[in-house]
Amino acid sequence: MRKISLKKIIKKFDLQIDNSDLFKKNQLEDYQFIATGTTSGNLEILLISDAKNKLIILDSKVNEIFDYLGEKKFILGIKNIFKNNKLIILNTKEVDLKILKILRSIGFIILKTTQPSAEIRSSIEPYLVKSTQNPERIHATMLIVYGMGILLTGESGIGKSEVALELISRKHLFVGDDAIDVYRVSGELYGKSPRITREFLEVRGIGIINIKKLLGTQIIKPESKIDFIINFTNSSKKENYDRLGNNISNKLIKGVNIPIIQLPILVGRNIAELVEIAVMNFKQRKYDKYFPLEDLSSRIKINNEENK
């Protein structure tokens, strides 16, 4: 399991160091820790149990626990849950000053935030999950089309990057090309480009281009939720395609089913435009619960009844 840099998390979430003297004395700039998720620590303090591999984000309920346990038992509980990480994140407006003084005296690393505990927890939680788990690397190009995270897959040389470039020219967002690291967070999949290939796109006949430098920062998205997969297939191969769009298959990735359609590459087809239509159709099915085939079948049924 990978460790997380304290310096990196301070910068990413705009945290302030409360006890800077302790921080400098112990050279905590290089401190690294493991945390696969977050907890308020409330239950652990009450039960005097270990919150292993959890980042503690104290909220206002800790004040009630302190009053209930008393100082001696509270200190015993708070010491016990920090067998692994000596790190606490809190909003000083939520946690009583007397508790803050105790935490300082024990020697914990205290990071302050102006965000409410619920908000900071909801933003840090997925970051911790993605930072500590090993991703699954997929051969794909990833974009955000009409707000949906799309993986373009298919054999090498089929034209994924060229389609991606045309979609980018249509103001859709670019996440990564060739290799996408996939993470699972709370039952959903997220994709991001590996650091070394981030912002780069390979276009056959032109070579490697830097999307950020060519078209601007606004066209780049570091990561995105994965909503949909479009798999490009070679039209020369005999395959059965769903002509009516009645069934959307699923691909299992890291235990999560992601919808996937097969899109044959044919001469004369505007593939980028078809990708846009496929995404709009998918959104219509998902959010509006509208299914064109059902609508057509209903019309045919009504027409047949009227002609009896």
mmCIF file of C-alpha atoms in Angstrom:
data_model
loop_
_atom_site.group_PDB
_atom_site.id
_atom_site.type_symbol
_atom_site.label_atom_id
_atom_site.label_comp_id
_atom_site.label_asym_id
_atom_site.label_seq_id
_atom_site.Cartn_x
_atom_site.Cartn_y
_atom_site.Cartn_z
ATOM 1 C CA MET A 1 0.000 0.000 0.000
ATOM 2 C CA ARG A 2 1.387 3.373 -1.034
ATOM 3 C CA LYS A 3 2.109 6.182 1.425
ATOM 4 C CA ILE A 4 0.913 9.772 1.153
ATOM 5 C CA SER A 5 3.127 12.824 1.530
ATOM 6 C CA LEU A 6 2.037 15.212 4.309
ATOM 7 C CA LYS A 7 3.470 18.138 2.354
ATOM 8 C CA LYS A 8 1.371 17.208 -0.660
ATOM 9 C CA ILE A 9 -1.905 16.930 1.253
ATOM 10 C CA ILE A 10 -1.282 20.281 2.992
ATOM 11 C CA LYS A 11 -0.835 21.972 -0.376
ATOM 12 C CA LYS A 12 -3.695 20.210 -2.152
ATOM 13 C CA PHE A 13 -6.354 20.971 0.476
ATOM 14 C CA ASP A 14 -5.045 24.372 1.611
ATOM 15 C CA LEU A 15 -4.394 23.297 5.207
ATOM 16 C CA GLN A 16 -2.532 25.354 7.821
ATOM 17 C CA ILE A 17 -0.043 23.947 10.317
ATOM 18 C CA ASP A 18 -1.182 24.692 13.874
ATOM 19 C CA ASN A 19 1.893 23.609 15.821
ATOM 20 C CA SER A 20 4.661 24.811 13.505
ATOM 21 C CA ASP A 21 7.366 24.490 16.204
ATOM 22 C CA LEU A 22 6.729 20.760 16.523
ATOM 23 C CA PHE A 23 6.603 20.507 12.754
ATOM 24 C CA LYS A 24 10.052 22.092 12.282
ATOM 25 C CA LYS A 25 11.653 20.361 15.265
ATOM 26 C CA ASN A 26 10.764 16.900 14.002
ATOM 27 C CA GLN A 27 11.397 17.680 10.322
ATOM 28 C CA LEU A 28 7.852 16.688 9.442
ATOM 29 C CA GLU A 29 8.085 18.142 5.945
ATOM 30 C CA ASP A 30 9.078 14.642 4.814
ATOM 31 C CA TYR A 31 6.463 12.858 6.942
ATOM 32 C CA GLN A 32 4.516 10.183 5.053
ATOM 33 C CA PHE A 33 1.534 8.186 6.205
ATOM 34 C CA ILE A 34 -0.962 5.552 5.104
ATOM 35 C CA ALA A 35 -4.660 6.379 5.172
ATOM 36 C CA THR A 36 -7.219 4.526 3.073
ATOM 37 C CA GLY A 37 -10.084 6.682 4.309
ATOM 38 C CA THR A 38 -11.206 9.148 6.965
ATOM 39 C CA THR A 39 -13.020 9.010 10.290
ATOM 40 C CA SER A 40 -14.204 11.522 12.873
ATOM 41 C CA GLY A 41 -12.623 9.318 15.540
ATOM 42 C CA ASN A 42 -15.725 9.660 17.734
ATOM 43 C CA LEU A 43 -16.519 5.973 18.046
ATOM 44 C CA GLU A 44 -12.863 5.004 18.368
ATOM 45 C CA ILE A 45 -12.323 7.442 21.242
ATOM 46 C CA LEU A 46 -15.401 6.129 23.047
ATOM 47 C CA LEU A 47 -14.360 2.500 22.603
ATOM 48 C CA ILE A 48 -10.646 3.287 23.045
ATOM 49 C CA SER A 49 -9.957 1.395 19.811
ATOM 50 C CA ASP A 50 -7.484 1.785 16.979
ATOM 51 C CA ALA A 51 -8.535 3.695 13.835
ATOM 52 C CA LYS A 52 -6.016 1.850 11.687
ATOM 53 C CA ASN A 53 -5.210 3.438 8.339
ATOM 54 C CA LYS A 54 -7.732 6.223 8.865
ATOM 55 C CA LEU A 55 -7.118 9.946 8.730
ATOM 56 C CA ILE A 56 -8.804 11.652 11.701
ATOM 57 C CA ILE A 57 -10.911 14.726 10.892
ATOM 58 C CA LEU A 58 -12.385 15.950 14.166
ATOM 59 C CA ASP A 59 -15.848 17.525 14.157
ATOM 60 C CA SER A 60 -18.014 19.266 16.753
ATOM 61 C CA LYS A 61 -19.210 15.957 18.264
ATOM 62 C CA VAL A 62 -15.789 15.476 19.811
ATOM 63 C CA ASN A 63 -16.737 18.203 22.311
ATOM 64 C CA GLU A 64 -19.647 16.100 23.573
ATOM 65 C CA ILE A 65 -17.416 13.045 23.844
ATOM 66 C CA PHE A 66 -14.891 15.025 25.904
ATOM 67 C CA ASP A 67 -17.628 16.182 28.301
ATOM 68 C CA TYR A 68 -18.948 12.621 28.571
ATOM 69 C CA LEU A 69 -15.602 10.861 29.148
ATOM 70 C CA GLY A 70 -13.754 13.527 31.093
ATOM 71 C CA GLU A 71 -10.188 14.607 30.400
ATOM 72 C CA LYS A 72 -8.387 11.481 31.635
ATOM 73 C CA LYS A 73 -10.404 8.945 29.619
ATOM 74 C CA PHE A 74 -10.492 11.270 26.615
ATOM 75 C CA ILE A 75 -6.676 11.471 26.540
ATOM 76 C CA LEU A 76 -6.469 7.684 26.847
ATOM 77 C CA GLY A 77 -8.883 7.274 23.926
ATOM 78 C CA ILE A 78 -7.250 9.873 21.705
ATOM 79 C CA LYS A 79 -3.785 8.397 22.272
ATOM 80 C CA ASN A 80 -4.966 4.909 21.458
ATOM 81 C CA ILE A 81 -6.449 5.743 18.066
ATOM 82 C CA PHE A 82 -3.192 7.309 16.909
ATOM 83 C CA LYS A 83 -0.998 4.236 16.946
ATOM 84 C CA ASN A 84 -0.439 4.619 13.196
ATOM 85 C CA ASN A 85 -0.854 8.259 12.178
ATOM 86 C CA LYS A 86 0.038 11.245 14.359
ATOM 87 C CA LEU A 87 -2.104 13.514 12.245
ATOM 88 C CA ILE A 88 -5.343 15.418 13.005
ATOM 89 C CA ILE A 89 -7.314 17.756 10.749
ATOM 90 C CA LEU A 90 -9.847 20.100 12.329
ATOM 91 C CA ASN A 91 -11.726 23.359 12.065
ATOM 92 C CA THR A 92 -10.914 25.426 15.176
ATOM 93 C CA LYS A 93 -14.452 26.860 15.137
ATOM 94 C CA GLU A 94 -15.857 23.354 15.645
ATOM 95 C CA VAL A 95 -13.435 22.002 18.256
ATOM 96 C CA ASP A 96 -13.239 23.536 21.760
ATOM 97 C CA LEU A 97 -9.999 25.307 22.696
ATOM 98 C CA LYS A 98 -9.474 23.033 25.723
ATOM 99 C CA ILE A 99 -9.368 20.005 23.419
ATOM 100 C CA LEU A 100 -7.021 21.776 21.023
ATOM 101 C CA LYS A 101 -4.639 22.500 23.914
ATOM 102 C CA ILE A 102 -4.664 18.826 24.940
ATOM 103 C CA LEU A 103 -3.887 17.727 21.381
ATOM 104 C CA ARG A 104 -0.988 20.176 21.217
ATOM 105 C CA SER A 105 0.426 18.978 24.549
ATOM 106 C CA ILE A 106 0.319 15.318 23.463
ATOM 107 C CA GLY A 107 2.311 16.163 20.339
ATOM 108 C CA PHE A 108 0.014 15.402 17.428
ATOM 109 C CA ILE A 109 0.463 17.073 14.055
ATOM 110 C CA ILE A 110 -2.506 19.430 13.885
ATOM 111 C CA LEU A 111 -3.644 20.805 10.547
ATOM 112 C CA LYS A 112 -6.313 23.499 10.508
ATOM 113 C CA THR A 113 -8.922 24.161 7.841
ATOM 114 C CA THR A 114 -11.574 26.811 7.352
ATOM 115 C CA GLN A 115 -13.872 24.255 5.735
ATOM 116 C CA PRO A 116 -16.578 22.491 7.786
ATOM 117 C CA SER A 117 -15.507 18.979 8.779
ATOM 118 C CA ALA A 118 -18.142 17.335 6.542
ATOM 119 C CA GLU A 119 -16.913 19.232 3.477
ATOM 120 C CA ILE A 120 -13.215 18.597 4.016
ATOM 121 C CA ARG A 121 -13.910 14.911 4.686
ATOM 122 C CA SER A 122 -15.915 14.527 1.466
ATOM 123 C CA SER A 123 -13.079 16.041 -0.573
ATOM 124 C CA ILE A 124 -10.195 14.229 1.140
ATOM 125 C CA GLU A 125 -11.835 10.769 1.247
ATOM 126 C CA PRO A 126 -11.710 10.025 -2.511
ATOM 127 C CA TYR A 127 -8.209 11.477 -2.734
ATOM 128 C CA LEU A 128 -6.952 9.065 -0.058
ATOM 129 C CA VAL A 129 -8.600 6.085 -1.735
ATOM 130 C CA LYS A 130 -7.034 6.897 -5.102
ATOM 131 C CA SER A 131 -3.646 7.736 -3.608
ATOM 132 C CA THR A 132 -3.240 4.488 -1.680
ATOM 133 C CA GLN A 133 -4.731 1.868 -4.004
ATOM 134 C CA ASN A 134 -2.993 0.301 -6.982
ATOM 135 C CA PRO A 135 -4.768 1.405 -10.174
ATOM 136 C CA GLU A 136 -5.671 -0.811 -13.104
ATOM 137 C CA ARG A 137 -4.048 0.502 -16.252
ATOM 138 C CA ILE A 138 -6.211 0.336 -19.372
ATOM 139 C CA HIS A 139 -5.213 0.904 -22.994
ATOM 140 C CA ALA A 140 -7.617 3.695 -23.885
ATOM 141 C CA THR A 141 -8.055 7.366 -24.672
ATOM 142 C CA MET A 142 -10.205 9.336 -22.226
ATOM 143 C CA LEU A 143 -12.239 12.489 -22.715
ATOM 144 C CA ILE A 144 -15.155 14.302 -21.140
ATOM 145 C CA VAL A 145 -17.918 14.658 -23.705
ATOM 146 C CA TYR A 146 -21.004 16.636 -22.699
ATOM 147 C CA GLY A 147 -20.044 16.194 -19.068
ATOM 148 C CA MET A 148 -19.623 12.405 -19.299
ATOM 149 C CA GLY A 149 -16.309 10.646 -18.756
ATOM 150 C CA ILE A 150 -15.748 8.520 -21.870
ATOM 151 C CA LEU A 151 -13.170 5.801 -22.510
ATOM 152 C CA LEU A 152 -12.382 5.209 -26.176
ATOM 153 C CA THR A 153 -11.007 1.699 -26.588
ATOM 154 C CA GLY A 154 -9.994 -0.508 -29.514
ATOM 155 C CA GLU A 155 -6.942 -2.104 -31.050
ATOM 156 C CA SER A 156 -3.842 -0.018 -31.721
ATOM 157 C CA GLY A 157 -3.970 2.054 -34.911
ATOM 158 C CA ILE A 158 -7.761 2.034 -35.211
ATOM 159 C CA GLY A 159 -7.964 5.812 -34.812
ATOM 160 C CA LYS A 160 -8.778 6.564 -31.160
ATOM 161 C CA SER A 161 -6.333 9.461 -30.939
ATOM 162 C CA GLU A 162 -7.503 11.037 -34.199
ATOM 163 C CA VAL A 163 -11.118 10.926 -33.025
ATOM 164 C CA ALA A 164 -10.028 12.355 -29.679
ATOM 165 C CA LEU A 165 -8.285 15.256 -31.444
ATOM 166 C CA GLU A 166 -11.429 16.075 -33.412
ATOM 167 C CA LEU A 167 -13.538 15.923 -30.242
ATOM 168 C CA ILE A 168 -11.076 18.243 -28.502
ATOM 169 C CA SER A 169 -11.387 20.665 -31.429
ATOM 170 C CA ARG A 170 -15.144 20.609 -30.715
ATOM 171 C CA LYS A 171 -14.384 21.907 -27.202
ATOM 172 C CA HIS A 172 -14.699 18.596 -25.331
ATOM 173 C CA LEU A 173 -12.151 17.989 -22.570
ATOM 174 C CA PHE A 174 -9.036 15.813 -22.754
ATOM 175 C CA VAL A 175 -7.998 13.522 -19.876
ATOM 176 C CA GLY A 176 -5.379 11.214 -21.368
ATOM 177 C CA ASP A 177 -4.219 9.107 -24.291
ATOM 178 C CA ASP A 178 -2.943 5.557 -24.738
ATOM 179 C CA ALA A 179 -2.878 4.582 -21.038
ATOM 180 C CA ILE A 180 -5.454 5.438 -18.364
ATOM 181 C CA ASP A 181 -5.084 4.545 -14.696
ATOM 182 C CA VAL A 182 -8.437 3.473 -13.270
ATOM 183 C CA TYR A 183 -9.343 3.781 -9.580
ATOM 184 C CA ARG A 184 -12.422 2.641 -7.699
ATOM 185 C CA VAL A 185 -13.923 5.111 -5.205
ATOM 186 C CA SER A 186 -17.183 4.387 -3.356
ATOM 187 C CA GLY A 187 -18.373 1.960 -6.021
ATOM 188 C CA GLU A 188 -17.543 4.264 -8.937
ATOM 189 C CA LEU A 189 -14.606 4.309 -11.346
ATOM 190 C CA TYR A 190 -12.319 7.268 -11.991
ATOM 191 C CA GLY A 191 -9.682 7.576 -14.675
ATOM 192 C CA LYS A 192 -6.565 9.710 -14.912
ATOM 193 C CA SER A 193 -3.527 9.893 -17.135
ATOM 194 C CA PRO A 194 -0.189 8.628 -15.766
ATOM 195 C CA ARG A 195 2.016 11.588 -14.852
ATOM 196 C CA ILE A 196 4.643 10.892 -17.502
ATOM 197 C CA THR A 197 2.165 10.932 -20.444
ATOM 198 C CA ARG A 198 -0.198 13.594 -19.073
ATOM 199 C CA GLU A 199 -1.245 16.219 -21.692
ATOM 200 C CA PHE A 200 0.333 14.245 -24.574
ATOM 201 C CA LEU A 201 -1.531 12.785 -27.534
ATOM 202 C CA GLU A 202 -0.049 10.674 -30.331
ATOM 203 C CA VAL A 203 -1.472 11.373 -33.783
ATOM 204 C CA ARG A 204 -0.269 9.042 -36.528
ATOM 205 C CA GLY A 205 1.468 10.957 -39.311
ATOM 206 C CA ILE A 206 2.067 13.979 -37.067
ATOM 207 C CA GLY A 207 3.629 12.446 -33.975
ATOM 208 C CA ILE A 208 3.400 13.418 -30.308
ATOM 209 C CA ILE A 209 1.619 16.679 -29.548
ATOM 210 C CA ASN A 210 1.119 18.504 -26.247
ATOM 211 C CA ILE A 211 -2.582 19.356 -25.981
ATOM 212 C CA LYS A 212 -2.052 21.832 -23.153
ATOM 213 C CA LYS A 213 0.569 23.865 -25.019
ATOM 214 C CA LEU A 214 -1.250 23.578 -28.331
ATOM 215 C CA LEU A 215 -4.815 24.381 -27.263
ATOM 216 C CA GLY A 216 -4.567 25.714 -23.699
ATOM 217 C CA THR A 217 -5.019 24.647 -20.089
ATOM 218 C CA GLN A 218 -8.803 24.991 -20.250
ATOM 219 C CA ILE A 219 -9.077 21.937 -22.505
ATOM 220 C CA ILE A 220 -7.301 19.628 -20.010
ATOM 221 C CA LYS A 221 -8.973 17.745 -17.146
ATOM 222 C CA PRO A 222 -6.595 15.839 -14.805
ATOM 223 C CA GLU A 223 -9.116 13.090 -14.024
ATOM 224 C CA SER A 224 -12.776 12.190 -14.361
ATOM 225 C CA LYS A 225 -15.404 9.698 -13.357
ATOM 226 C CA ILE A 226 -15.830 6.974 -15.978
ATOM 227 C CA ASP A 227 -19.437 6.832 -17.188
ATOM 228 C CA PHE A 228 -19.296 5.086 -20.520
ATOM 229 C CA ILE A 229 -17.039 3.089 -22.875
ATOM 230 C CA ILE A 230 -17.080 3.275 -26.662
ATOM 231 C CA ASN A 231 -15.107 0.463 -28.252
ATOM 232 C CA PHE A 232 -13.979 1.047 -31.847
ATOM 233 C CA THR A 233 -14.051 -2.098 -33.971
ATOM 234 C CA ASN A 234 -12.574 -2.905 -37.367
ATOM 235 C CA SER A 235 -15.353 -2.880 -39.982
ATOM 236 C CA SER A 236 -13.523 -5.508 -42.056
ATOM 237 C CA LYS A 237 -14.140 -8.106 -39.360
ATOM 238 C CA LYS A 238 -17.475 -9.906 -39.367
ATOM 239 C CA GLU A 239 -19.216 -9.042 -36.134
ATOM 240 C CA ASN A 240 -22.811 -8.838 -35.015
ATOM 241 C CA TYR A 241 -23.802 -5.297 -34.051
ATOM 242 C CA ASP A 242 -26.843 -4.164 -32.144
ATOM 243 C CA ARG A 243 -28.608 -2.298 -34.977
ATOM 244 C CA LEU A 244 -31.581 -1.224 -32.873
ATOM 245 C CA GLY A 245 -29.707 -0.094 -29.755
ATOM 246 C CA ASN A 246 -31.904 -2.280 -27.562
ATOM 247 C CA ASN A 247 -29.105 -3.705 -25.471
ATOM 248 C CA ILE A 248 -26.106 -1.947 -23.971
ATOM 249 C CA SER A 249 -23.477 -4.363 -22.740
ATOM 250 C CA ASN A 250 -21.316 -3.859 -19.666
ATOM 251 C CA LYS A 251 -17.606 -4.258 -19.079
ATOM 252 C CA LEU A 252 -16.449 -5.257 -15.596
ATOM 253 C CA ILE A 253 -13.522 -3.164 -14.348
ATOM 254 C CA LYS A 254 -12.332 -3.407 -10.731
ATOM 255 C CA GLY A 255 -15.675 -4.949 -9.778
ATOM 256 C CA VAL A 256 -17.778 -2.185 -11.383
ATOM 257 C CA ASN A 257 -19.949 -2.636 -14.492
ATOM 258 C CA ILE A 258 -19.469 0.165 -17.019
ATOM 259 C CA PRO A 259 -21.791 0.453 -20.065
ATOM 260 C CA ILE A 260 -20.053 -0.218 -23.378
ATOM 261 C CA ILE A 261 -21.098 -0.005 -27.015
ATOM 262 C CA GLN A 262 -19.339 -1.316 -30.102
ATOM 263 C CA LEU A 263 -18.804 1.325 -32.808
ATOM 264 C CA PRO A 264 -17.563 0.015 -36.188
ATOM 265 C CA ILE A 265 -15.107 2.212 -38.056
ATOM 266 C CA LEU A 266 -16.466 2.591 -41.602
ATOM 267 C CA VAL A 267 -15.277 4.748 -44.498
ATOM 268 C CA GLY A 268 -17.298 7.949 -44.756
ATOM 269 C CA ARG A 269 -18.548 7.935 -41.179
ATOM 270 C CA ASN A 270 -17.858 10.973 -39.007
ATOM 271 C CA ILE A 271 -16.744 9.044 -35.927
ATOM 272 C CA ALA A 272 -16.359 12.077 -33.658
ATOM 273 C CA GLU A 273 -19.935 13.116 -34.445
ATOM 274 C CA LEU A 274 -21.151 9.572 -33.780
ATOM 275 C CA VAL A 275 -19.373 9.590 -30.416
ATOM 276 C CA GLU A 276 -21.232 12.777 -29.516
ATOM 277 C CA ILE A 277 -24.556 11.237 -30.571
ATOM 278 C CA ALA A 278 -23.778 8.052 -28.611
ATOM 279 C CA VAL A 279 -23.081 10.093 -25.474
ATOM 280 C CA MET A 280 -26.250 12.185 -25.855
ATOM 281 C CA ASN A 281 -28.265 9.005 -26.409
ATOM 282 C CA PHE A 282 -26.700 7.415 -23.337
ATOM 283 C CA LYS A 283 -27.516 10.474 -21.193
ATOM 284 C CA GLN A 284 -31.089 10.434 -22.478
ATOM 285 C CA ARG A 285 -31.493 6.791 -21.486
ATOM 286 C CA LYS A 286 -29.833 7.270 -18.116
ATOM 287 C CA TYR A 287 -31.393 10.512 -16.912
ATOM 288 C CA ASP A 288 -34.601 10.956 -18.934
ATOM 289 C CA LYS A 289 -35.395 7.227 -19.042
ATOM 290 C CA TYR A 290 -36.214 7.621 -22.713
ATOM 291 C CA PHE A 291 -35.633 4.605 -24.950
ATOM 292 C CA PRO A 292 -36.140 5.240 -28.686
ATOM 293 C CA LEU A 293 -36.838 1.586 -29.522
ATOM 294 C CA GLU A 294 -39.638 1.439 -26.930
ATOM 295 C CA ASP A 295 -41.097 4.666 -28.342
ATOM 296 C CA LEU A 296 -40.944 3.265 -31.887
ATOM 297 C CA SER A 297 -42.520 -0.035 -30.808
ATOM 298 C CA SER A 298 -45.322 1.856 -29.090
ATOM 299 C CA ARG A 299 -46.022 3.872 -32.245
ATOM 300 C CA ILE A 300 -46.077 0.711 -34.370
ATOM 301 C CA LYS A 301 -48.503 -0.923 -31.934
ATOM 302 C CA ILE A 302 -50.821 2.105 -31.968
ATOM 303 C CA ASN A 303 -50.640 2.272 -35.764
ATOM 304 C CA ASN A 304 -51.517 -1.431 -36.095
ATOM 305 C CA GLU A 305 -54.500 -1.046 -33.760
ATOM 306 C CA GLU A 306 -55.765 1.981 -35.677
ATOM 307 C CA ASN A 307 -55.583 0.081 -38.986
ATOM 308 C CA LYS A 308 -57.506 -2.957 -37.799
#
